[in-house]
Amino acid sequence: MTARTARPVVSATLARVALVLAVLVPFLVAGPGAGRASADDPLDPSPLSAAGSTPALSPVEASPVTVRLTSIAPQVLRAGEDLHISATVTNTTDDVLENPEVVVWFNRFRMFSRDEVAEWAARDLQDPAGQRSVSEPLDEPLGPRATRTVSIIVPAESVRLTDLPGLWGPRGLALEFRADRERLGMARTYVLWSTTDDEPPRVPVAVVVPFVGPPTAPVPRTAPESPEEPSPDPTPTDGTASAASAAVTAAATADEDLDDLTDEGGRLRRMLAAANVDESVTLVVDPSLLAAADSGSATAQRFAERLRTAIGNHETYALPWADPDVAAVQHADQGELLTVAVERTRSTEDLADANTLLWSADPGTPDAQTLAGVQVTRAAAMVTGPQQAQASSEALQTVATSSGDVTTIAPDALLTSLVTGGAGAQSTPASIAQRALADLAVVAHGAVPPAGVVIAGDRETAPGREALAAVVEALKSAPWTEAAPLSRVLAGDSTVPAQRAPLPTDGKNELGAQSVTALADAREDARSFAEVLDDPEAYLAGIDDEVLAPLAVAWRAEPKTRAELVRQTVQHVRERAEGLSIVETSDLNVIATTSDLRLTVRNDLTVPARAQLVVDPRKACLTVGDFETPVLDPGDTSITVPLEAHANCDVLVEVALVGPSGQDVAEPIAFSARLSPTIESVGTVVVAILLVLGLALGIARTVRRGQSARRGARTVAEADAPVNLPVLGGTPTDPVPEVSDDERARRLAEDEGAR
């Protein structure tokens, strides 16, 4: 169709002069908002509300006829170009609408702020629409509930926008439906005007799509001694877990949910379709989603293949394994779990080289403790919840914390809502693209263009494929925007001052610090225990996945199920720290100085263990000799411990089994020992020592003094005695020589003289 112009065409020179005056005078006198207060075309009989008033009803609710923009070309209009508009009109009433026509209105004043852009879109049906440009009558009446497509061409001479430097940017455009000269419907959109001699700064705009699966949990094995991998597809009857296990229930539910999410119309399927509209779209992927899809149904496996293809074609960042709740982990001061999740991601084949990106689970800017997770994981940044546009609409922001500045990415709330279905029922991909370009033109017109703008929904909201495709295509066509990957935005410098982190706060349904700590402690106990095994990695296979699963942000939606899962996970992981024990022994009586103690260590594992038995008497009256702990093969191992008692006493003896780092790997035991070394043992030693000393002294004295005269006289006297003794009661056989009394007296005198 050929549109009719509303006014006769004057000469080109006069028209340009008049247009310049029409544009400049209101700016100089009344400012940029004066265009809204100007009178509408005299043919418009509708009463107009004041500019900026808040509509009582939305256009869709108030309009008997729905007008939807289907296309506008070119998206960015330049001097000398005709504007081609296509739309559909739908009669929502049961009446026949006579004498229908479509009228194009222009608000020719450039919009200077995003608030002005939003105010134009929010105007009601009867609010001012600017200046009438062209109209196009329909060939026949519009019947009840009927829909018709209309096309209008606005000739270049009817556009009447000034081609002067600095005047590029958005203007208001309205498409009105009339019947019998009464306004019954209207669609408001924007004309993006590009002047000839301007080169606007290009604002990088990154579209980011996260891929996160449903809440799930790997099924833990109940036999901690087995170093084999857990069953990849456990059932309630295969011995890996009871039918009532929270992990089994979660895994079964997750399989069903994953089928729905990856099937036609599912969230993940729609996200992947949206991401594939252009290679400039950035992906953020939880690697555990790929693992779950690989072991899922045929539908899930096909999705995994397509997602891997997309990863190869797009810039991709990796979330820590299982998308842990950064706020919950950091508030529990268990940042080591985030490091574990990042290392688990790097162990995968698909995302081993991808940079890490954290994604906040709460709206607004996270607190300082949560933001510290960026430093713990060395992530590129943390994506926060979409935030309302600031003066510069800067996505790249710096938040000051006690441990240093942290980079955050704040998606644009308005632009994000446009592509995720929040633009309203009357919106179309064409109108969404024009609105996005209008807002971004205002952003680019700022004194200091931002480092970038980011469009990113939350984990649960998929962008509309058609809307996103229209926006990305518009970004490529406008001279003030560029469709860029996220790294392009991160490479820039933020144009806003660093802000202080807000006060600490717990998010909705955030996992408590006590539960997070219990998971971390259970994991540490299991890892310490595994140090005594020859192949600790095989023994601990799957333990990190078990511990990280309950930390997933997705579990915030099911806090009761998560609580039971945490309890069972802690129990199962702690079972990995069991399997070695010291057999209890009765109290001991020691009755000798040295004795042996026999202890038994039991290994209930199926593999040998290398640990050290430590026997520790609590008093010095008992000491332990040197001994070696043999390799603890499965079963019972007897160990002989030498003891030495030093005094009579009662002593408590503690026995422990420790690993190479001195950690306990079995429950310690204790027993009492009564020491009573026998007195004979001690006395014999003392007497023997005294006898030896006495003998030595006697010999030495004899040698030193020699023989006395008295001892010699006695020897002579004894020599006179008879040699043979007589029989009992008889007389000596040898005769006894007789000695006279004088001789006897003389000998006695000699003896006394010798003395």
GROMACS .gro file of N, CA, C and O in nm, residues 422-473:
model
  208
  422GLY      N    1   0.928  -1.050   2.987
  422GLY     CA    2   0.871  -0.950   3.076
  422GLY      C    3   0.833  -0.821   3.008
  422GLY      O    4   0.810  -0.720   3.074
  423ALA      N    5   0.825  -0.822   2.874
  423ALA     CA    6   0.798  -0.698   2.802
  423ALA      C    7   0.649  -0.671   2.784
  423ALA      O    8   0.612  -0.565   2.736
  424GLY      N    9   0.563  -0.765   2.818
  424GLY     CA   10   0.420  -0.743   2.805
  424GLY      C   11   0.361  -0.826   2.692
  424GLY      O   12   0.429  -0.866   2.597
  425ALA      N   13   0.229  -0.849   2.702
  425ALA     CA   14   0.162  -0.935   2.606
  425ALA      C   15   0.158  -0.875   2.467
  425ALA      O   16   0.146  -0.947   2.368
  426GLN      N   17   0.162  -0.743   2.456
  426GLN     CA   18   0.153  -0.678   2.326
  426GLN      C   19   0.288  -0.671   2.256
  426GLN      O   20   0.296  -0.633   2.140
  427SER      N   21   0.394  -0.708   2.324
  427SER     CA   22   0.528  -0.698   2.267
  427SER      C   23   0.550  -0.806   2.162
  427SER      O   24   0.495  -0.916   2.169
  428THR      N   25   0.634  -0.774   2.068
  428THR     CA   26   0.676  -0.866   1.963
  428THR      C   27   0.827  -0.858   1.950
  428THR      O   28   0.890  -0.765   2.002
  429PRO      N   29   0.890  -0.954   1.884
  429PRO     CA   30   1.034  -0.943   1.864
  429PRO      C   31   1.076  -0.811   1.801
  429PRO      O   32   1.179  -0.754   1.839
  430ALA      N   33   0.997  -0.760   1.708
  430ALA     CA   34   1.031  -0.633   1.644
  430ALA      C   35   1.025  -0.518   1.743
  430ALA      O   36   1.116  -0.433   1.747
  431SER      N   37   0.920  -0.512   1.824
  431SER     CA   38   0.908  -0.402   1.921
  431SER      C   39   1.012  -0.414   2.031
  431SER      O   40   1.064  -0.314   2.081
  432ILE      N   41   1.045  -0.538   2.070
  432ILE     CA   42   1.148  -0.559   2.172
  432ILE      C   43   1.283  -0.511   2.123
  432ILE      O   44   1.359  -0.445   2.195
  433ALA      N   45   1.315  -0.542   1.998
  433ALA     CA   46   1.444  -0.498   1.943
  433ALA      C   47   1.452  -0.346   1.938
  433ALA      O   48   1.556  -0.287   1.970
  434GLN      N   49   1.342  -0.279   1.898
  434GLN     CA   50   1.343  -0.133   1.892
  434GLN      C   51   1.358  -0.073   2.031
  434GLN      O   52   1.430   0.025   2.050
  435ARG      N   53   1.293  -0.133   2.130
  435ARG     CA   54   1.305  -0.082   2.267
  435ARG      C   55   1.449  -0.099   2.317
  435ARG      O   56   1.505  -0.010   2.382
  436ALA      N   57   1.510  -0.213   2.288
  436ALA     CA   58   1.648  -0.235   2.332
  436ALA      C   59   1.743  -0.134   2.270
  436ALA      O   60   1.829  -0.076   2.338
  437LEU      N   61   1.726  -0.108   2.140
  437LEU     CA   62   1.813  -0.010   2.075
  437LEU      C   63   1.789   0.130   2.128
  437LEU      O   64   1.883   0.211   2.137
  438ALA      N   65   1.665   0.161   2.162
  438ALA     CA   66   1.636   0.294   2.216
  438ALA      C   67   1.707   0.314   2.350
  438ALA      O   68   1.770   0.418   2.374
  439ASP      N   69   1.698   0.216   2.438
  439ASP     CA   70   1.766   0.228   2.568
  439ASP      C   71   1.917   0.236   2.549
  439ASP      O   72   1.984   0.315   2.615
  440LEU      N   73   1.970   0.154   2.461
  440LEU     CA   74   2.115   0.152   2.443
  440LEU      C   75   2.165   0.278   2.374
  440LEU      O   76   2.280   0.318   2.395
  441ALA      N   77   2.081   0.340   2.293
  441ALA     CA   78   2.121   0.467   2.232
  441ALA      C   79   2.139   0.574   2.340
  441ALA      O   80   2.233   0.655   2.335
  442VAL      N   81   2.049   0.574   2.437
  442VAL     CA   82   2.062   0.669   2.548
  442VAL      C   83   2.189   0.639   2.627
  442VAL      O   84   2.261   0.730   2.669
  443VAL      N   85   2.217   0.510   2.649
  443VAL     CA   86   2.338   0.471   2.721
  443VAL      C   87   2.463   0.518   2.646
  443VAL      O   88   2.556   0.574   2.704
  444ALA      N   89   2.464   0.496   2.515
  444ALA     CA   90   2.581   0.535   2.435
  444ALA      C   91   2.597   0.686   2.429
  444ALA      O   92   2.708   0.736   2.409
  445HIS      N   93   2.487   0.759   2.447
  445HIS     CA   94   2.491   0.905   2.443
  445HIS      C   95   2.548   0.965   2.571
  445HIS      O   96   2.567   1.086   2.580
  446GLY      N   97   2.574   0.881   2.671
  446GLY     CA   98   2.624   0.932   2.798
  446GLY      C   99   2.761   0.995   2.785
  446GLY      O  100   2.834   0.972   2.688
  447ALA      N  101   2.797   1.073   2.886
  447ALA     CA  102   2.926   1.142   2.883
  447ALA      C  103   3.041   1.042   2.878
  447ALA      O  104   3.140   1.063   2.808
  448VAL      N  105   3.028   0.931   2.954
  448VAL     CA  106   3.130   0.826   2.955
  448VAL      C  107   3.059   0.693   2.927
  448VAL      O  108   2.990   0.641   3.014
  449PRO      N  109   3.073   0.639   2.807
  449PRO     CA  110   3.008   0.511   2.777
  449PRO      C  111   3.058   0.401   2.871
  449PRO      O  112   3.175   0.401   2.911
  450PRO      N  113   2.973   0.308   2.906
  450PRO     CA  114   3.013   0.202   2.999
  450PRO      C  115   3.108   0.102   2.935
  450PRO      O  116   3.121   0.095   2.812
  451ALA      N  117   3.174   0.024   3.021
  451ALA     CA  118   3.259  -0.084   2.970
  451ALA      C  119   3.177  -0.188   2.896
  451ALA      O  120   3.227  -0.256   2.807
  452GLY      N  121   3.052  -0.199   2.932
  452GLY     CA  122   2.965  -0.293   2.863
  452GLY      C  123   2.831  -0.306   2.934
  452GLY      O  124   2.813  -0.261   3.047
  453VAL      N  125   2.738  -0.365   2.863
  453VAL     CA  126   2.605  -0.395   2.916
  453VAL      C  127   2.584  -0.544   2.901
  453VAL      O  128   2.625  -0.604   2.800
  454VAL      N  129   2.522  -0.606   3.001
  454VAL     CA  130   2.504  -0.751   3.000
  454VAL      C  131   2.356  -0.784   3.009
  454VAL      O  132   2.282  -0.725   3.089
  455ILE      N  133   2.313  -0.877   2.926
  455ILE     CA  134   2.177  -0.931   2.930
  455ILE      C  135   2.188  -1.074   2.979
  455ILE      O  136   2.250  -1.158   2.912
  456ALA      N  137   2.133  -1.103   3.095
  456ALA     CA  138   2.144  -1.238   3.152
  456ALA      C  139   2.027  -1.262   3.246
  456ALA      O  140   2.006  -1.185   3.340
  457GLY      N  141   1.953  -1.367   3.220
  457GLY     CA  142   1.845  -1.405   3.310
  457GLY      C  143   1.896  -1.490   3.423
  457GLY      O  144   2.016  -1.512   3.439
  458ASP      N  145   1.804  -1.540   3.504
  458ASP     CA  146   1.845  -1.628   3.614
  458ASP      C  147   1.854  -1.772   3.566
  458ASP      O  148   1.833  -1.802   3.448
  459ARG      N  149   1.883  -1.861   3.658
  459ARG     CA  150   1.904  -2.001   3.623
  459ARG      C  151   1.778  -2.068   3.569
  459ARG      O  152   1.787  -2.163   3.492
  460GLU      N  153   1.662  -2.021   3.613
  460GLU     CA  154   1.537  -2.090   3.583
  460GLU      C  155   1.459  -2.028   3.467
  460GLU      O  156   1.352  -2.077   3.433
  461THR      N  157   1.509  -1.921   3.408
  461THR     CA  158   1.433  -1.850   3.305
  461THR      C  159   1.507  -1.855   3.173
  461THR      O  160   1.620  -1.807   3.162
  462ALA      N  161   1.442  -1.912   3.073
  462ALA     CA  162   1.502  -1.921   2.940
  462ALA      C  163   1.463  -1.800   2.857
  462ALA      O  164   1.347  -1.759   2.856
  463PRO      N  165   1.557  -1.740   2.785
  463PRO     CA  166   1.521  -1.630   2.695
  463PRO      C  167   1.435  -1.682   2.580
  463PRO      O  168   1.445  -1.797   2.538
  464GLY      N  169   1.349  -1.594   2.530
  464GLY     CA  170   1.273  -1.629   2.411
  464GLY      C  171   1.365  -1.628   2.289
  464GLY      O  172   1.437  -1.530   2.266
  465ARG      N  173   1.361  -1.734   2.212
  465ARG     CA  174   1.454  -1.743   2.100
  465ARG      C  175   1.431  -1.632   1.999
  465ARG      O  176   1.526  -1.567   1.953
  466GLU      N  177   1.306  -1.608   1.961
  466GLU     CA  178   1.278  -1.506   1.860
  466GLU      C  179   1.312  -1.367   1.911
  466GLU      O  180   1.369  -1.285   1.838
  467ALA      N  181   1.278  -1.341   2.037
  467ALA     CA  182   1.308  -1.209   2.093
  467ALA      C  183   1.458  -1.186   2.101
  467ALA      O  184   1.509  -1.079   2.065
  468LEU      N  185   1.532  -1.289   2.147
  468LEU     CA  186   1.677  -1.274   2.159
  468LEU      C  187   1.741  -1.259   2.022
  468LEU      O  188   1.833  -1.178   2.003
  469ALA      N  189   1.693  -1.335   1.925
  469ALA     CA  190   1.749  -1.324   1.790
  469ALA      C  191   1.728  -1.184   1.734
  469ALA      O  192   1.817  -1.126   1.670
  470ALA      N  193   1.609  -1.127   1.759
  470ALA     CA  194   1.581  -0.992   1.709
  470ALA      C  195   1.671  -0.889   1.777
  470ALA      O  196   1.722  -0.797   1.712
  471VAL      N  197   1.694  -0.905   1.907
  471VAL     CA  198   1.778  -0.811   1.980
  471VAL      C  199   1.923  -0.820   1.932
  471VAL      O  200   1.989  -0.718   1.908
  472VAL      N  201   1.974  -0.942   1.918
  472VAL     CA  202   2.114  -0.957   1.875
  472VAL      C  203   2.133  -0.901   1.735
  472VAL      O  204   2.233  -0.834   1.705
  473GLU      N  205   2.037  -0.926   1.648
  473GLU     CA  206   2.047  -0.872   1.512
  473GLU      C  207   2.043  -0.719   1.515
  473GLU      O  208   2.114  -0.653   1.439
   0.00000   0.00000   0.00000
